[in-house]
Short mmCIF file of C-alpha atoms and ligand atoms in Angstrom, two decimals:
data_model
loop_
_atom_site.label_atom_id
_atom_site.label_comp_id
_atom_site.label_asym_id
_atom_site.label_seq_id
_atom_site.Cartn_x
_atom_site.Cartn_y
_atom_site.Cartn_z
CA MET A 1 -67.14 -33.78 49.50
CA MET A 2 -65.49 -31.72 46.78
CA THR A 3 -64.45 -28.17 47.64
CA LYS A 4 -66.76 -25.69 46.01
CA LYS A 5 -65.48 -23.23 43.45
CA LYS A 6 -66.00 -19.72 44.83
CA LEU A 7 -67.34 -17.16 42.37
CA THR A 8 -67.63 -13.43 41.84
CA ILE A 9 -70.15 -12.51 39.16
CA LEU A 10 -69.62 -9.03 37.73
CA GLY A 11 -72.77 -7.92 35.92
CA ALA A 12 -74.97 -10.51 37.64
CA THR A 13 -78.19 -8.67 36.75
CA GLY A 14 -77.52 -8.78 32.99
CA SER A 15 -78.24 -11.44 30.40
CA ILE A 16 -74.92 -13.29 30.87
CA GLY A 17 -75.06 -12.85 34.65
CA LEU A 18 -78.53 -14.39 34.88
CA ASN A 19 -77.56 -17.28 32.61
CA THR A 20 -74.50 -17.87 34.78
CA LEU A 21 -76.62 -18.01 37.94
CA ASP A 22 -79.02 -20.38 36.19
CA VAL A 23 -76.16 -22.83 35.59
CA VAL A 24 -74.74 -22.27 39.09
CA ALA A 25 -78.14 -23.02 40.66
CA ARG A 26 -78.13 -26.44 38.95
CA HIS A 27 -74.91 -27.38 40.77
CA PRO A 28 -75.10 -26.26 44.41
CA ASP A 29 -72.54 -28.95 45.27
CA ARG A 30 -69.96 -27.36 42.96
CA TYR A 31 -70.27 -23.58 43.21
CA GLU A 32 -70.59 -20.94 45.88
CA VAL A 33 -71.39 -17.32 45.08
CA VAL A 34 -69.18 -14.91 47.05
CA ALA A 35 -70.06 -11.65 45.30
CA LEU A 36 -72.72 -10.34 42.92
CA THR A 37 -72.72 -6.96 41.20
CA GLY A 38 -75.39 -4.98 39.37
CA HIS A 39 -75.34 -1.36 38.33
CA ARG A 40 -78.88 -0.02 38.58
CA GLN A 41 -81.35 -2.93 38.67
CA ILE A 42 -81.56 -3.02 42.44
CA GLU A 43 -84.78 -5.03 42.65
CA ARG A 44 -83.30 -7.78 40.53
CA LEU A 45 -80.06 -7.77 42.52
CA TYR A 46 -82.08 -8.04 45.72
CA GLU A 47 -83.85 -11.15 44.39
CA LEU A 48 -80.54 -12.67 43.28
CA CYS A 49 -79.05 -12.03 46.72
CA LEU A 50 -81.99 -13.82 48.37
CA ALA A 51 -81.47 -16.81 46.08
CA HIS A 52 -77.64 -17.02 46.24
CA ARG A 53 -76.80 -15.45 49.60
CA PRO A 54 -73.49 -13.81 48.60
CA ARG A 55 -71.01 -12.39 51.12
CA TYR A 56 -70.85 -9.13 49.08
CA ALA A 57 -73.10 -7.20 46.70
CA VAL A 58 -71.96 -4.18 44.70
CA VAL A 59 -74.16 -1.53 43.07
CA GLY A 60 -73.37 1.65 41.14
CA HIS A 61 -74.69 4.35 43.43
CA ALA A 62 -74.39 5.05 47.15
CA GLU A 63 -78.13 5.69 47.70
CA ASP A 64 -78.98 2.32 46.19
CA ALA A 65 -76.36 0.63 48.37
CA VAL A 66 -77.95 2.00 51.54
CA GLN A 67 -81.42 0.91 50.46
CA LEU A 68 -80.30 -2.58 49.35
CA ALA A 69 -78.32 -3.11 52.58
CA GLU A 70 -81.40 -2.28 54.67
CA ARG A 71 -83.63 -4.64 52.72
CA LEU A 72 -81.13 -7.51 52.84
CA ALA A 73 -80.62 -7.04 56.58
CA ALA A 74 -84.39 -7.04 57.09
CA ALA A 75 -84.53 -10.33 55.17
CA GLY A 76 -81.95 -11.78 57.56
CA LEU A 77 -78.97 -11.78 55.20
CA ALA A 78 -75.44 -10.81 56.25
CA THR A 79 -74.53 -9.59 52.73
CA GLU A 80 -72.24 -6.55 52.83
CA VAL A 81 -73.29 -3.96 50.23
CA LYS A 82 -70.72 -1.70 48.57
CA ASN A 83 -70.83 0.71 45.67
CA GLY A 84 -68.74 2.23 42.91
CA PRO A 85 -65.88 1.22 40.59
CA ARG A 86 -63.35 0.57 43.39
CA ALA A 87 -65.73 -1.89 45.03
CA LEU A 88 -66.04 -3.76 41.72
CA GLU A 89 -62.25 -4.16 41.62
CA GLU A 90 -62.29 -5.26 45.26
CA VAL A 91 -64.80 -8.08 44.79
CA ALA A 92 -63.03 -9.14 41.56
CA SER A 93 -59.81 -9.74 43.50
CA LEU A 94 -60.94 -11.17 46.87
CA PRO A 95 -58.43 -13.76 48.13
CA GLU A 96 -61.16 -16.36 48.75
CA VAL A 97 -62.51 -16.14 45.18
CA ASP A 98 -61.39 -18.73 42.60
CA ALA A 99 -63.17 -17.57 39.45
CA VAL A 100 -64.62 -14.28 38.23
CA MET A 101 -67.34 -14.03 35.60
CA ALA A 102 -66.59 -10.76 33.78
CA ALA A 103 -70.03 -9.87 32.41
CA ILE A 104 -70.28 -6.09 32.75
CA VAL A 105 -71.12 -4.52 29.39
CA GLY A 106 -68.79 -2.03 27.72
CA ALA A 107 -65.69 -0.12 28.77
CA ALA A 108 -66.93 -0.08 32.40
CA GLY A 109 -65.90 -3.74 32.57
CA LEU A 110 -62.23 -3.19 31.80
CA ALA A 111 -60.92 -2.10 35.22
CA PRO A 112 -62.69 -4.78 37.31
CA THR A 113 -61.79 -7.49 34.78
CA LEU A 114 -58.16 -6.41 34.95
CA ALA A 115 -58.33 -6.51 38.73
CA ALA A 116 -59.35 -10.17 38.50
CA VAL A 117 -56.50 -10.83 36.06
CA ARG A 118 -53.96 -9.15 38.34
CA ALA A 119 -55.18 -11.26 41.25
CA GLY A 120 -54.38 -14.34 39.14
CA LYS A 121 -57.98 -15.56 39.03
CA GLN A 122 -59.66 -17.82 36.58
CA VAL A 123 -61.38 -15.18 34.45
CA LEU A 124 -64.51 -16.15 32.52
CA LEU A 125 -64.46 -13.41 29.92
CA ALA A 126 -67.77 -12.20 28.47
CA ASN A 127 -66.77 -8.51 28.47
CA LYS A 128 -65.21 -8.48 24.97
CA GLU A 129 -64.76 -4.70 25.15
CA ALA A 130 -61.90 -5.21 27.66
CA LEU A 131 -59.83 -7.07 25.06
CA VAL A 132 -60.86 -4.73 22.25
CA MET A 133 -59.64 -1.74 24.25
CA ALA A 134 -56.57 -3.07 25.97
CA GLY A 135 -55.53 -6.01 23.71
CA HIS A 136 -51.85 -6.69 24.18
CA LEU A 137 -51.64 -4.92 27.57
CA PHE A 138 -54.43 -7.14 28.90
CA MET A 139 -52.80 -10.33 27.60
CA ALA A 140 -49.44 -9.26 29.07
CA GLU A 141 -51.14 -8.91 32.48
CA VAL A 142 -52.69 -12.37 32.08
CA ARG A 143 -49.22 -13.87 31.54
CA ALA A 144 -47.54 -11.79 34.25
CA HIS A 145 -50.05 -12.83 36.91
CA GLY A 146 -50.69 -16.41 35.83
CA ALA A 147 -54.40 -15.79 35.33
CA THR A 148 -56.46 -18.25 33.28
CA LEU A 149 -58.68 -16.78 30.56
CA LEU A 150 -61.72 -18.79 29.54
CA PRO A 151 -63.76 -17.23 26.72
CA ILE A 152 -67.53 -16.95 27.20
CA ASP A 153 -68.34 -15.26 23.90
CA SER A 154 -69.88 -18.23 22.04
CA GLU A 155 -67.61 -17.88 18.99
CA HIS A 156 -64.41 -17.67 21.04
CA ASN A 157 -65.55 -20.45 23.30
CA ALA A 158 -66.13 -22.57 20.18
CA VAL A 159 -62.66 -21.71 18.85
CA PHE A 160 -61.15 -22.48 22.26
CA GLN A 161 -62.85 -25.89 22.22
CA SER A 162 -61.69 -26.55 18.63
CA LEU A 163 -58.03 -25.69 19.27
CA PRO A 164 -55.60 -28.18 20.85
CA ALA A 165 -56.08 -28.22 24.64
CA TYR A 166 -52.49 -27.04 25.13
CA TYR A 167 -52.75 -24.16 22.58
CA ALA A 168 -50.64 -21.28 23.86
CA GLY A 169 -50.82 -18.76 21.05
CA ASP A 170 -48.52 -20.35 18.45
CA ALA A 171 -50.84 -20.94 15.48
CA GLU A 172 -48.05 -21.96 13.14
CA ARG A 173 -46.67 -24.64 15.44
CA GLU A 174 -50.16 -26.11 15.96
CA GLY A 175 -50.87 -26.13 12.23
CA VAL A 176 -53.74 -23.64 12.50
CA SER A 177 -54.20 -21.74 9.25
CA LYS A 178 -57.19 -19.62 10.20
CA ILE A 179 -60.33 -19.36 12.29
CA LEU A 180 -63.82 -18.67 11.01
CA LEU A 181 -66.12 -16.68 13.27
CA THR A 182 -69.76 -17.32 12.48
CA ALA A 183 -72.31 -14.49 12.60
CA SER A 184 -76.08 -14.75 12.42
CA GLY A 185 -76.31 -11.52 10.44
CA GLY A 186 -78.73 -10.18 13.05
CA PRO A 187 -82.29 -9.00 12.50
CA PHE A 188 -81.50 -6.95 9.34
CA ARG A 189 -79.61 -9.51 7.25
CA THR A 190 -82.28 -9.60 4.55
CA LEU A 191 -84.12 -6.32 5.19
CA PRO A 192 -84.36 -4.15 2.04
CA LEU A 193 -81.44 -1.70 2.28
CA GLU A 194 -83.69 1.38 2.00
CA ARG A 195 -85.55 0.26 5.16
CA LEU A 196 -82.36 0.42 7.27
CA ALA A 197 -82.60 4.21 7.51
CA SER A 198 -85.78 4.01 9.58
CA VAL A 199 -85.36 0.92 11.78
CA THR A 200 -86.22 1.43 15.46
CA PRO A 201 -84.33 0.37 18.60
CA GLU A 202 -87.02 -2.27 19.22
CA GLU A 203 -86.48 -3.79 15.77
CA ALA A 204 -82.70 -3.69 16.27
CA CYS A 205 -82.97 -5.46 19.65
CA ALA A 206 -85.20 -8.26 18.33
CA HIS A 207 -82.44 -10.75 17.56
CA PRO A 208 -83.59 -13.84 15.64
CA ASN A 209 -81.56 -16.43 17.64
CA TRP A 210 -80.09 -14.97 20.83
CA SER A 211 -81.64 -13.10 23.73
CA MET A 212 -79.08 -10.54 24.94
CA GLY A 213 -78.60 -7.11 26.53
CA ARG A 214 -79.59 -4.08 24.45
CA LYS A 215 -76.09 -2.82 23.63
CA ILE A 216 -74.84 -6.14 22.23
CA SER A 217 -78.18 -6.61 20.42
CA VAL A 218 -77.66 -3.36 18.51
CA ASP A 219 -74.03 -4.39 17.91
CA SER A 220 -75.37 -7.60 16.35
CA ALA A 221 -77.73 -5.64 14.11
CA THR A 222 -74.85 -3.46 12.80
CA MET A 223 -72.44 -6.43 12.93
CA MET A 224 -70.08 -4.28 15.02
CA ASN A 225 -70.41 -7.17 17.45
CA LYS A 226 -68.59 -9.39 14.95
CA GLY A 227 -66.04 -6.64 14.38
CA LEU A 228 -65.35 -6.44 18.11
CA GLU A 229 -65.12 -10.25 18.16
CA VAL A 230 -62.51 -10.23 15.37
CA ILE A 231 -60.38 -7.93 17.54
CA GLU A 232 -61.12 -10.05 20.63
CA ALA A 233 -59.99 -13.19 18.74
CA ARG A 234 -56.82 -11.50 17.51
CA TRP A 235 -55.68 -11.06 21.12
CA LEU A 236 -57.12 -14.20 22.70
CA PHE A 237 -55.56 -16.55 20.15
CA ASN A 238 -52.62 -14.42 18.95
CA LEU A 239 -53.65 -14.50 15.28
CA ALA A 240 -52.93 -12.09 12.43
CA PRO A 241 -55.99 -10.16 11.21
CA GLN A 242 -55.94 -12.03 7.87
CA GLN A 243 -56.22 -15.34 9.78
CA ILE A 244 -59.63 -14.29 11.14
CA GLU A 245 -62.53 -14.66 8.74
CA VAL A 246 -66.20 -13.88 9.30
CA VAL A 247 -68.89 -16.07 7.75
CA ILE A 248 -72.63 -15.47 8.00
CA HIS A 249 -74.51 -18.48 9.31
CA PRO A 250 -78.14 -17.56 10.00
CA GLN A 251 -79.01 -20.63 12.12
CA SER A 252 -76.33 -19.92 14.81
CA VAL A 253 -75.74 -23.65 15.30
CA VAL A 254 -72.08 -23.77 14.25
CA HIS A 255 -70.59 -21.40 16.83
CA SER A 256 -67.22 -21.02 15.04
CA LEU A 257 -64.51 -23.09 13.34
CA VAL A 258 -60.76 -23.66 13.25
CA GLN A 259 -59.11 -24.58 9.96
CA TYR A 260 -55.84 -26.53 10.02
CA VAL A 261 -53.10 -26.73 7.36
CA ASP A 262 -54.04 -30.31 6.46
CA GLY A 263 -57.52 -29.19 5.42
CA SER A 264 -59.29 -30.34 8.60
CA VAL A 265 -61.86 -27.93 9.96
CA LEU A 266 -62.99 -28.42 13.57
CA ALA A 267 -66.06 -26.71 14.94
CA GLU A 268 -68.28 -26.61 18.01
CA LEU A 269 -72.02 -26.94 17.39
CA GLY A 270 -74.99 -26.57 19.67
CA ASN A 271 -78.25 -24.78 20.20
CA PRO A 272 -77.84 -21.01 20.53
CA ASP A 273 -77.93 -20.86 24.33
CA MET A 274 -75.24 -19.01 26.28
CA ARG A 275 -75.50 -21.52 29.11
CA THR A 276 -73.36 -23.89 27.00
CA PRO A 277 -70.22 -21.73 26.88
CA ILE A 278 -70.89 -20.56 30.46
CA ALA A 279 -71.11 -24.14 31.76
CA HIS A 280 -68.06 -25.12 29.70
CA ALA A 281 -65.99 -22.36 31.28
CA LEU A 282 -67.36 -22.84 34.81
CA ALA A 283 -66.50 -26.55 34.86
CA TRP A 284 -63.43 -26.53 32.57
CA PRO A 285 -61.75 -28.92 32.00
CA GLU A 286 -64.68 -31.00 33.23
CA ARG A 287 -68.21 -30.99 31.76
CA ILE A 288 -71.47 -30.30 33.57
CA ASP A 289 -75.13 -30.18 32.65
CA ALA A 290 -76.07 -26.69 31.43
CA GLY A 291 -79.83 -27.16 31.16
CA VAL A 292 -79.54 -26.76 27.38
CA ALA A 293 -81.77 -28.77 25.03
CA PRO A 294 -79.78 -31.32 23.01
CA LEU A 295 -79.11 -30.43 19.38
CA ASP A 296 -81.64 -31.96 16.99
CA LEU A 297 -80.00 -31.84 13.55
CA PRO A 298 -82.85 -33.41 11.55
CA ALA A 299 -85.20 -30.77 13.03
CA ILE A 300 -82.76 -28.02 12.03
CA ALA A 301 -82.47 -29.72 8.62
CA ARG A 302 -80.03 -27.29 7.02
CA LEU A 303 -77.10 -25.06 7.83
CA ASP A 304 -76.45 -22.09 5.54
CA PHE A 305 -73.30 -20.03 5.06
CA GLU A 306 -72.63 -16.83 3.12
CA ALA A 307 -69.99 -14.09 2.96
CA PRO A 308 -70.84 -10.86 4.85
CA ASP A 309 -71.94 -7.85 2.78
CA LEU A 310 -69.75 -4.91 3.86
CA ALA A 311 -72.06 -2.39 2.16
CA ARG A 312 -74.91 -3.54 4.40
CA PHE A 313 -72.63 -3.87 7.42
CA PRO A 314 -70.03 -1.03 7.24
CA CYS A 315 -69.25 -1.46 10.97
CA LEU A 316 -67.53 -4.77 10.24
CA GLY A 317 -65.19 -3.01 7.80
CA LEU A 318 -64.52 -0.26 10.37
CA ALA A 319 -63.42 -2.87 12.92
CA TYR A 320 -60.95 -4.45 10.46
CA ARG A 321 -59.73 -0.93 9.68
CA ALA A 322 -59.12 -0.19 13.38
CA LEU A 323 -57.35 -3.51 13.85
CA ALA A 324 -55.06 -2.80 10.88
CA ALA A 325 -54.37 0.75 12.11
CA GLY A 326 -53.20 -0.53 15.52
CA GLY A 327 -52.28 1.68 18.49
CA ASP A 328 -55.37 3.14 20.11
CA ALA A 329 -57.63 2.81 17.03
CA ALA A 330 -59.62 -0.06 18.57
CA VAL A 331 -60.16 2.01 21.74
CA VAL A 332 -61.51 4.83 19.56
CA LEU A 333 -63.70 2.38 17.62
CA ASN A 334 -65.14 0.90 20.80
CA ALA A 335 -65.76 4.25 22.52
CA ALA A 336 -67.39 5.79 19.44
CA ASN A 337 -69.55 2.70 19.08
CA GLU A 338 -70.71 2.88 22.71
CA VAL A 339 -71.62 6.56 22.33
CA ALA A 340 -73.38 6.01 18.99
CA VAL A 341 -75.31 2.94 20.16
CA ALA A 342 -76.47 4.73 23.33
CA ALA A 343 -77.63 7.68 21.16
CA PHE A 344 -79.48 5.29 18.83
CA LEU A 345 -81.18 3.56 21.76
CA ASP A 346 -82.15 7.03 23.08
CA GLY A 347 -83.75 7.96 19.77
CA LYS A 348 -81.07 10.61 19.12
CA LEU A 349 -79.32 8.97 16.18
CA PRO A 350 -80.70 7.00 13.22
CA PHE A 351 -79.47 3.43 12.78
CA LEU A 352 -77.29 4.33 9.77
CA GLY A 353 -75.77 7.15 11.81
CA ILE A 354 -73.98 4.61 14.04
CA ALA A 355 -71.39 3.66 11.40
CA LYS A 356 -71.08 7.28 10.26
CA VAL A 357 -70.32 8.57 13.76
CA ILE A 358 -67.72 5.83 14.28
CA ALA A 359 -66.06 6.51 10.90
CA ALA A 360 -65.97 10.27 11.59
CA THR A 361 -64.43 9.66 15.03
CA LEU A 362 -61.76 7.35 13.58
CA ASP A 363 -61.03 9.98 10.89
CA ALA A 364 -60.67 12.72 13.51
CA LEU A 365 -58.27 10.80 15.75
CA PRO A 366 -55.20 9.40 14.00
CA PRO A 367 -53.91 6.26 15.76
CA ALA A 368 -51.56 6.93 18.68
CA PRO A 369 -49.44 4.36 20.54
CA LEU A 370 -50.80 2.64 23.67
CA PRO A 371 -47.79 2.26 25.96
CA HIS A 372 -49.77 1.72 29.18
CA LEU A 373 -53.28 1.47 30.59
CA ALA A 374 -53.53 5.15 31.43
CA ALA A 375 -53.27 5.79 27.68
CA VAL A 376 -56.20 3.41 27.09
CA PHE A 377 -58.46 5.33 29.45
CA ALA A 378 -57.29 8.68 28.02
CA ALA A 379 -57.98 7.56 24.45
CA ASP A 380 -61.39 6.25 25.52
CA ALA A 381 -62.33 9.60 27.10
CA ARG A 382 -61.07 11.60 24.09
CA ALA A 383 -62.94 9.42 21.60
CA ARG A 384 -66.18 9.69 23.60
CA GLN A 385 -65.99 13.51 23.36
CA VAL A 386 -65.36 13.47 19.63
CA ALA A 387 -68.11 10.89 19.03
CA ALA A 388 -70.61 12.88 21.15
CA HIS A 389 -69.80 15.95 19.05
CA HIS A 390 -70.54 13.98 15.86
CA VAL A 391 -73.82 12.71 17.32
CA GLU A 392 -74.85 16.32 18.03
CA ARG A 393 -73.94 17.46 14.52
CA PHE A 394 -76.07 14.60 13.24
CA GLU A 395 -79.09 15.87 15.15
CA LYS A 396 -79.02 19.20 13.29
P1 LIG B 1 -76.63 -6.65 29.85
O1 LIG B 1 -76.89 -5.26 29.42
O2 LIG B 1 -77.74 -7.61 29.87
O3 LIG B 1 -75.98 -6.63 31.32
C1 LIG B 1 -74.92 -5.78 31.61
C2 LIG B 1 -74.50 -5.91 33.06
O4 LIG B 1 -73.48 -4.92 33.29
C3 LIG B 1 -75.62 -5.64 34.06
O5 LIG B 1 -75.46 -6.48 35.18
C4 LIG B 1 -75.38 -4.18 34.48
O6 LIG B 1 -75.83 -3.92 35.79
C5 LIG B 1 -73.86 -4.09 34.40
N1 LIG B 1 -73.40 -2.72 34.13
C6 LIG B 1 -73.81 -1.91 33.11
N2 LIG B 1 -73.16 -0.73 33.18
C7 LIG B 1 -72.33 -0.79 34.25
C8 LIG B 1 -71.42 0.12 34.85
N3 LIG B 1 -71.20 1.35 34.34
N4 LIG B 1 -70.74 -0.29 35.95
C9 LIG B 1 -70.93 -1.52 36.46
N5 LIG B 1 -71.79 -2.43 35.95
C10 LIG B 1 -72.48 -2.06 34.85
O7 LIG B 1 -75.42 -7.17 28.93
P2 LIG B 1 -75.12 -8.68 28.49
O8 LIG B 1 -75.85 -8.99 27.25
O9 LIG B 1 -75.21 -9.59 29.65
O10 LIG B 1 -73.58 -8.54 28.06
C11 LIG B 1 -72.53 -8.46 29.01
C12 LIG B 1 -71.20 -8.61 28.30
O11 LIG B 1 -71.13 -9.92 27.72
C13 LIG B 1 -71.00 -7.63 27.13
O12 LIG B 1 -69.67 -7.25 27.07
C14 LIG B 1 -71.39 -8.46 25.91
O13 LIG B 1 -70.70 -8.02 24.74
C15 LIG B 1 -70.91 -9.84 26.33
N6 LIG B 1 -71.61 -10.93 25.66
C16 LIG B 1 -72.96 -11.10 25.87
C17 LIG B 1 -73.63 -12.14 25.24
C18 LIG B 1 -75.10 -12.38 25.47
O14 LIG B 1 -75.64 -13.38 24.98
N7 LIG B 1 -75.82 -11.54 26.19
C19 LIG B 1 -72.93 -13.00 24.37
C20 LIG B 1 -71.57 -12.80 24.19
C21 LIG B 1 -70.92 -11.76 24.85
MG1 LIG B 2 -70.48 -13.66 20.29
#
């Protein structure tokens, strides 16, 4: 019998978390769930605990922890329930855990993901915001602690699969000239520009190809998601910003490409289903069934590509601007985006206000160096205040 890989799933109740557990459930001989976390969706976490019987469960708030613990005990489970940010770091670094799925959304994922890195785990990285915020500090911790980073973001997973297996961040030596990150263009790719001013959160969250959490769905509609992914790729693969190109590909079948100096372009293709990159990372370097329908190219018939329109998608330009500025600019970009997207989802900011709030926040905070992680969290807090102020001014 093979020894099972022991897993912690941070953000188990979200879209990536549920897809991860779907793949895990197909391979009970291979994986064992040690810890599951969910912030507020206690009912869903309860169901997941019944199905996967983890040793630990972590929720956001103490009252919810008490209630969940009682219900799990009544159901005959020995799951220990904890709460709060420290508990997330604890379950991300348990000695018995082999791999951690980092699938919390936003800046809240940074500290627990880093805890997994510092414990030298295999880290399945969905939480792109961690790399956007902490970039080189995060990668330095990966090297210092011998952690293994496996990208879950479909584009980065595709690039990872299209690079040489031994790629260690030296693009020149491997003959890599650039990478192309594909983007669907989201739900508003062809919407008349004058309609953008009045689009609703529901319209923004109705992604044509992917079913995802609400924050990343809005990020896809503004294309800030692609901007964050450019920054994520810069750190994951140690590329210069000008080596990272974005191309719109509405079918989401080509998940990204690597171009080599000899003119070869390698890509990973598949149906748009996150269980593919999740299964790839869970089993790496082996392959397992992900439950994904095989690709039917004749049925898809055509694959289209076009350059992104920065007038329609100003957030993409803002991300390149933050990357070029360096220092804490990407932290400011990410924090302002989180504040603006939350305000949009709350009906407090129009869709076009998202880019404006981010630009105003970047203008107000000139880039400062990021010597250590404390500076990352300080810059994040400062930028949230400034962005919240700009959201309020927008309301009047
Ligand atoms: P989601 O909103 O569906 O789920 C988010 C998860 O994070 C939930 O389990 C929630 O309980 C948890 N969470 C939220 N706030 C928290 C907090 N303050 N503390 C602790 N836990 C908290 O999001 P998602 O779509 O699954 O995305 C998760 C991450 O994966 C994001 O960083 C996203 O950018 C990335 N990602 C998602 C997809 C996708 O297809 N959904 C694709 C690529 C990358
Ligand atoms: Mg992606």
